[in-house]
Amino acid sequence: FFVTFPPAALLPTRVLVGSKDVLTPISHGRRIANAISGAEMLVAPNAGHMLPLERAELVSATLIRLARPHVS
């Protein structure tokens, strides 16, 4: 597992992972978040790999909070 990102993301970045995701476990999410300067990680309790379906409200709220300061 190897991911390369630019030194700093152009926009705020939050990595969302489900606590029960077996395809992209928390450890992989942590590695991705650590590889992106300034990224934050959010673990959704009792969620698997399909966060937009399993935790739609959480995903939507997170996207709105991240985008709001950048939308005029």
mmCIF file of N, CA and C in Angstrom:
data_model
loop_
_atom_site.group_PDB
_atom_site.id
_atom_site.type_symbol
_atom_site.label_atom_id
_atom_site.label_comp_id
_atom_site.label_asym_id
_atom_site.label_seq_id
_atom_site.Cartn_x
_atom_site.Cartn_y
_atom_site.Cartn_z
ATOM 1 N N PHE A 1 0.852 -1.178 0.000
ATOM 2 C CA PHE A 1 0.000 0.000 0.000
ATOM 3 C C PHE A 1 0.884 1.223 0.000
ATOM 4 N N PHE A 2 0.839 1.998 -1.078
ATOM 5 C CA PHE A 2 1.685 3.182 -1.187
ATOM 6 C C PHE A 2 0.902 4.288 -1.868
ATOM 7 N N VAL A 3 0.867 5.436 -1.245
ATOM 8 C CA VAL A 3 0.143 6.576 -1.793
ATOM 9 C C VAL A 3 1.054 7.790 -1.755
ATOM 10 N N THR A 4 1.080 8.550 -2.839
ATOM 11 C CA THR A 4 1.863 9.777 -2.882
ATOM 12 C C THR A 4 0.914 10.947 -3.092
ATOM 13 N N PHE A 5 1.051 11.955 -2.256
ATOM 14 C CA PHE A 5 0.230 13.157 -2.360
ATOM 15 C C PHE A 5 1.153 14.362 -2.438
ATOM 16 N N PRO A 6 0.665 15.472 -2.994
ATOM 17 C CA PRO A 6 1.472 16.681 -2.961
ATOM 18 C C PRO A 6 1.713 17.097 -1.512
ATOM 19 N N PRO A 7 2.750 17.896 -1.256
ATOM 20 C CA PRO A 7 3.079 18.274 0.119
ATOM 21 C C PRO A 7 1.930 18.942 0.864
ATOM 22 N N ALA A 8 1.121 19.691 0.181
ATOM 23 C CA ALA A 8 -0.020 20.343 0.835
ATOM 24 C C ALA A 8 -1.223 20.257 -0.093
ATOM 25 N N ALA A 9 -2.335 19.825 0.463
ATOM 26 C CA ALA A 9 -3.561 19.765 -0.328
ATOM 27 C C ALA A 9 -4.046 21.193 -0.584
ATOM 28 N N LEU A 10 -4.684 21.400 -1.723
ATOM 29 C CA LEU A 10 -5.171 22.730 -2.071
ATOM 30 C C LEU A 10 -6.398 23.116 -1.258
ATOM 31 N N LEU A 11 -7.160 22.146 -0.830
ATOM 32 C CA LEU A 11 -8.362 22.384 -0.037
ATOM 33 C C LEU A 11 -8.280 21.561 1.251
ATOM 34 N N PRO A 12 -9.054 21.946 2.250
ATOM 35 C CA PRO A 12 -9.068 21.142 3.468
ATOM 36 C C PRO A 12 -9.437 19.696 3.147
ATOM 37 N N THR A 13 -8.798 18.784 3.823
ATOM 38 C CA THR A 13 -9.000 17.362 3.541
ATOM 39 C C THR A 13 -9.380 16.634 4.812
ATOM 40 N N ARG A 14 -10.421 15.827 4.719
ATOM 41 C CA ARG A 14 -10.805 14.965 5.825
ATOM 42 C C ARG A 14 -10.971 13.565 5.262
ATOM 43 N N VAL A 15 -10.313 12.614 5.878
ATOM 44 C CA VAL A 15 -10.403 11.215 5.475
ATOM 45 C C VAL A 15 -11.473 10.566 6.351
ATOM 46 N N LEU A 16 -12.495 10.003 5.715
ATOM 47 C CA LEU A 16 -13.578 9.355 6.441
ATOM 48 C C LEU A 16 -13.431 7.851 6.301
ATOM 49 N N VAL A 17 -13.449 7.157 7.421
ATOM 50 C CA VAL A 17 -13.390 5.696 7.405
ATOM 51 C C VAL A 17 -14.423 5.146 8.373
ATOM 52 N N GLY A 18 -14.926 3.976 8.046
ATOM 53 C CA GLY A 18 -15.855 3.298 8.934
ATOM 54 C C GLY A 18 -15.098 2.409 9.907
ATOM 55 N N SER A 19 -15.564 2.364 11.124
ATOM 56 C CA SER A 19 -14.875 1.562 12.139
ATOM 57 C C SER A 19 -14.903 0.067 11.827
ATOM 58 N N LYS A 20 -15.859 -0.348 10.998
ATOM 59 C CA LYS A 20 -15.975 -1.772 10.642
ATOM 60 C C LYS A 20 -15.640 -2.031 9.173
ATOM 61 N N ASP A 21 -14.926 -1.092 8.549
ATOM 62 C CA ASP A 21 -14.550 -1.234 7.141
ATOM 63 C C ASP A 21 -13.401 -2.241 7.024
ATOM 64 N N VAL A 22 -13.644 -3.349 6.335
ATOM 65 C CA VAL A 22 -12.590 -4.357 6.162
ATOM 66 C C VAL A 22 -11.822 -4.141 4.852
ATOM 67 N N LEU A 23 -12.379 -3.344 3.929
ATOM 68 C CA LEU A 23 -11.688 -3.073 2.668
ATOM 69 C C LEU A 23 -10.658 -1.957 2.822
ATOM 70 N N THR A 24 -11.001 -0.929 3.576
ATOM 71 C CA THR A 24 -10.076 0.165 3.876
ATOM 72 C C THR A 24 -10.084 0.353 5.387
ATOM 73 N N PRO A 25 -9.279 -0.421 6.091
ATOM 74 C CA PRO A 25 -9.301 -0.365 7.560
ATOM 75 C C PRO A 25 -8.801 0.987 8.083
ATOM 76 N N ILE A 26 -9.072 1.218 9.347
ATOM 77 C CA ILE A 26 -8.680 2.467 10.001
ATOM 78 C C ILE A 26 -7.184 2.731 9.813
ATOM 79 N N SER A 27 -6.371 1.708 9.891
ATOM 80 C CA SER A 27 -4.920 1.906 9.746
ATOM 81 C C SER A 27 -4.571 2.484 8.379
ATOM 82 N N HIS A 28 -5.281 2.075 7.335
ATOM 83 C CA HIS A 28 -5.037 2.630 5.997
ATOM 84 C C HIS A 28 -5.515 4.076 5.922
ATOM 85 N N GLY A 29 -6.670 4.351 6.514
ATOM 86 C CA GLY A 29 -7.169 5.722 6.552
ATOM 87 C C GLY A 29 -6.194 6.641 7.264
ATOM 88 N N ARG A 30 -5.618 6.155 8.349
ATOM 89 C CA ARG A 30 -4.634 6.937 9.104
ATOM 90 C C ARG A 30 -3.403 7.231 8.249
ATOM 91 N N ARG A 31 -2.952 6.233 7.487
ATOM 92 C CA ARG A 31 -1.784 6.436 6.611
ATOM 93 C C ARG A 31 -2.093 7.475 5.541
ATOM 94 N N ILE A 32 -3.288 7.426 4.995
ATOM 95 C CA ILE A 32 -3.682 8.403 3.975
ATOM 96 C C ILE A 32 -3.739 9.796 4.596
ATOM 97 N N ALA A 33 -4.369 9.927 5.745
ATOM 98 C CA ALA A 33 -4.471 11.233 6.408
ATOM 99 C C ALA A 33 -3.095 11.780 6.775
ATOM 100 N N ASN A 34 -2.210 10.911 7.233
ATOM 101 C CA ASN A 34 -0.860 11.354 7.595
ATOM 102 C C ASN A 34 -0.041 11.786 6.387
ATOM 103 N N ALA A 35 -0.389 11.269 5.211
ATOM 104 C CA ALA A 35 0.355 11.597 3.999
ATOM 105 C C ALA A 35 -0.073 12.930 3.391
ATOM 106 N N ILE A 36 -1.200 13.474 3.849
ATOM 107 C CA ILE A 36 -1.715 14.734 3.313
ATOM 108 C C ILE A 36 -1.551 15.799 4.386
ATOM 109 N N SER A 37 -0.752 16.802 4.085
ATOM 110 C CA SER A 37 -0.486 17.864 5.046
ATOM 111 C C SER A 37 -1.785 18.525 5.501
ATOM 112 N N GLY A 38 -2.001 18.555 6.789
ATOM 113 C CA GLY A 38 -3.171 19.218 7.354
ATOM 114 C C GLY A 38 -4.451 18.416 7.319
ATOM 115 N N ALA A 39 -4.407 17.191 6.812
ATOM 116 C CA ALA A 39 -5.618 16.377 6.731
ATOM 117 C C ALA A 39 -6.056 15.923 8.118
ATOM 118 N N GLU A 40 -7.354 15.756 8.267
ATOM 119 C CA GLU A 40 -7.933 15.213 9.488
ATOM 120 C C GLU A 40 -8.600 13.897 9.148
ATOM 121 N N MET A 41 -8.734 13.035 10.144
ATOM 122 C CA MET A 41 -9.394 11.756 9.928
ATOM 123 C C MET A 41 -10.602 11.655 10.849
ATOM 124 N N LEU A 42 -11.684 11.141 10.318
ATOM 125 C CA LEU A 42 -12.895 10.931 11.077
ATOM 126 C C LEU A 42 -13.291 9.471 10.939
ATOM 127 N N VAL A 43 -13.473 8.795 12.070
ATOM 128 C CA VAL A 43 -13.900 7.401 12.065
ATOM 129 C C VAL A 43 -15.388 7.362 12.403
ATOM 130 N N ALA A 44 -16.183 6.801 11.505
ATOM 131 C CA ALA A 44 -17.622 6.666 11.718
ATOM 132 C C ALA A 44 -17.887 5.364 12.470
ATOM 133 N N PRO A 45 -18.436 5.455 13.670
ATOM 134 C CA PRO A 45 -18.683 4.248 14.460
ATOM 135 C C PRO A 45 -19.673 3.302 13.773
ATOM 136 N N ASN A 46 -19.409 2.022 13.891
ATOM 137 C CA ASN A 46 -20.294 0.966 13.385
ATOM 138 C C ASN A 46 -20.642 1.108 11.913
ATOM 139 N N ALA A 47 -19.711 1.640 11.125
ATOM 140 C CA ALA A 47 -19.941 1.792 9.689
ATOM 141 C C ALA A 47 -18.898 0.977 8.931
ATOM 142 N N GLY A 48 -19.294 0.534 7.749
ATOM 143 C CA GLY A 48 -18.391 -0.236 6.912
ATOM 144 C C GLY A 48 -17.794 0.620 5.809
ATOM 145 N N HIS A 49 -17.694 0.038 4.616
ATOM 146 C CA HIS A 49 -17.006 0.673 3.499
ATOM 147 C C HIS A 49 -17.888 1.653 2.720
ATOM 148 N N MET A 50 -19.192 1.582 2.880
ATOM 149 C CA MET A 50 -20.115 2.400 2.079
ATOM 150 C C MET A 50 -20.654 3.584 2.886
ATOM 151 N N LEU A 51 -19.744 4.430 3.356
ATOM 152 C CA LEU A 51 -20.141 5.539 4.217
ATOM 153 C C LEU A 51 -21.228 6.437 3.626
ATOM 154 N N PRO A 52 -21.178 6.800 2.341
ATOM 155 C CA PRO A 52 -22.246 7.664 1.827
ATOM 156 C C PRO A 52 -23.635 7.034 1.941
ATOM 157 N N LEU A 53 -23.714 5.717 1.937
ATOM 158 C CA LEU A 53 -25.002 5.039 2.101
ATOM 159 C C LEU A 53 -25.301 4.757 3.570
ATOM 160 N N GLU A 54 -24.292 4.322 4.311
ATOM 161 C CA GLU A 54 -24.487 3.936 5.701
ATOM 162 C C GLU A 54 -24.615 5.125 6.649
ATOM 163 N N ARG A 55 -23.903 6.194 6.357
ATOM 164 C CA ARG A 55 -23.883 7.380 7.232
ATOM 165 C C ARG A 55 -24.014 8.649 6.381
ATOM 166 N N ALA A 56 -25.077 8.702 5.592
ATOM 167 C CA ALA A 56 -25.273 9.814 4.651
ATOM 168 C C ALA A 56 -25.261 11.165 5.351
ATOM 169 N N GLU A 57 -25.896 11.261 6.504
ATOM 170 C CA GLU A 57 -25.959 12.548 7.207
ATOM 171 C C GLU A 57 -24.574 12.991 7.661
ATOM 172 N N LEU A 58 -23.773 12.066 8.154
ATOM 173 C CA LEU A 58 -22.414 12.383 8.599
ATOM 174 C C LEU A 58 -21.555 12.846 7.424
ATOM 175 N N VAL A 59 -21.630 12.122 6.315
ATOM 176 C CA VAL A 59 -20.846 12.481 5.134
ATOM 177 C C VAL A 59 -21.280 13.846 4.609
ATOM 178 N N SER A 60 -22.576 14.080 4.510
ATOM 179 C CA SER A 60 -23.076 15.366 4.021
ATOM 180 C C SER A 60 -22.653 16.511 4.932
ATOM 181 N N ALA A 61 -22.816 16.344 6.227
ATOM 182 C CA ALA A 61 -22.436 17.396 7.177
ATOM 183 C C ALA A 61 -20.946 17.690 7.106
ATOM 184 N N THR A 62 -20.137 16.659 6.955
ATOM 185 C CA THR A 62 -18.686 16.845 6.855
ATOM 186 C C THR A 62 -18.324 17.621 5.596
ATOM 187 N N LEU A 63 -18.932 17.271 4.465
ATOM 188 C CA LEU A 63 -18.656 17.976 3.209
ATOM 189 C C LEU A 63 -19.097 19.435 3.284
ATOM 190 N N ILE A 64 -20.243 19.681 3.892
ATOM 191 C CA ILE A 64 -20.732 21.058 4.019
ATOM 192 C C ILE A 64 -19.788 21.876 4.890
ATOM 193 N N ARG A 65 -19.347 21.316 6.028
ATOM 194 C CA ARG A 65 -18.418 22.047 6.910
ATOM 195 C C ARG A 65 -17.098 22.351 6.209
ATOM 196 N N LEU A 66 -16.616 21.415 5.402
ATOM 197 C CA LEU A 66 -15.344 21.631 4.700
ATOM 198 C C LEU A 66 -15.501 22.652 3.577
ATOM 199 N N ALA A 67 -16.614 22.618 2.869
ATOM 200 C CA ALA A 67 -16.782 23.471 1.694
ATOM 201 C C ALA A 67 -17.264 24.875 2.028
ATOM 202 N N ARG A 68 -18.022 25.031 3.089
ATOM 203 C CA ARG A 68 -18.652 26.324 3.395
ATOM 204 C C ARG A 68 -17.682 27.519 3.342
ATOM 205 N N PRO A 69 -16.501 27.442 3.948
ATOM 206 C CA PRO A 69 -15.609 28.603 3.899
ATOM 207 C C PRO A 69 -15.074 28.924 2.495
ATOM 208 N N HIS A 70 -15.218 28.019 1.555
ATOM 209 C CA HIS A 70 -14.638 28.186 0.227
ATOM 210 C C HIS A 70 -15.685 28.480 -0.844
ATOM 211 N N VAL A 71 -16.944 28.596 -0.422
ATOM 212 C CA VAL A 71 -18.025 28.856 -1.360
ATOM 213 C C VAL A 71 -18.546 30.266 -1.109
ATOM 214 N N SER A 72 -18.668 31.022 -2.181
ATOM 215 C CA SER A 72 -19.159 32.390 -2.000
ATOM 216 C C SER A 72 -20.620 32.499 -2.359
#
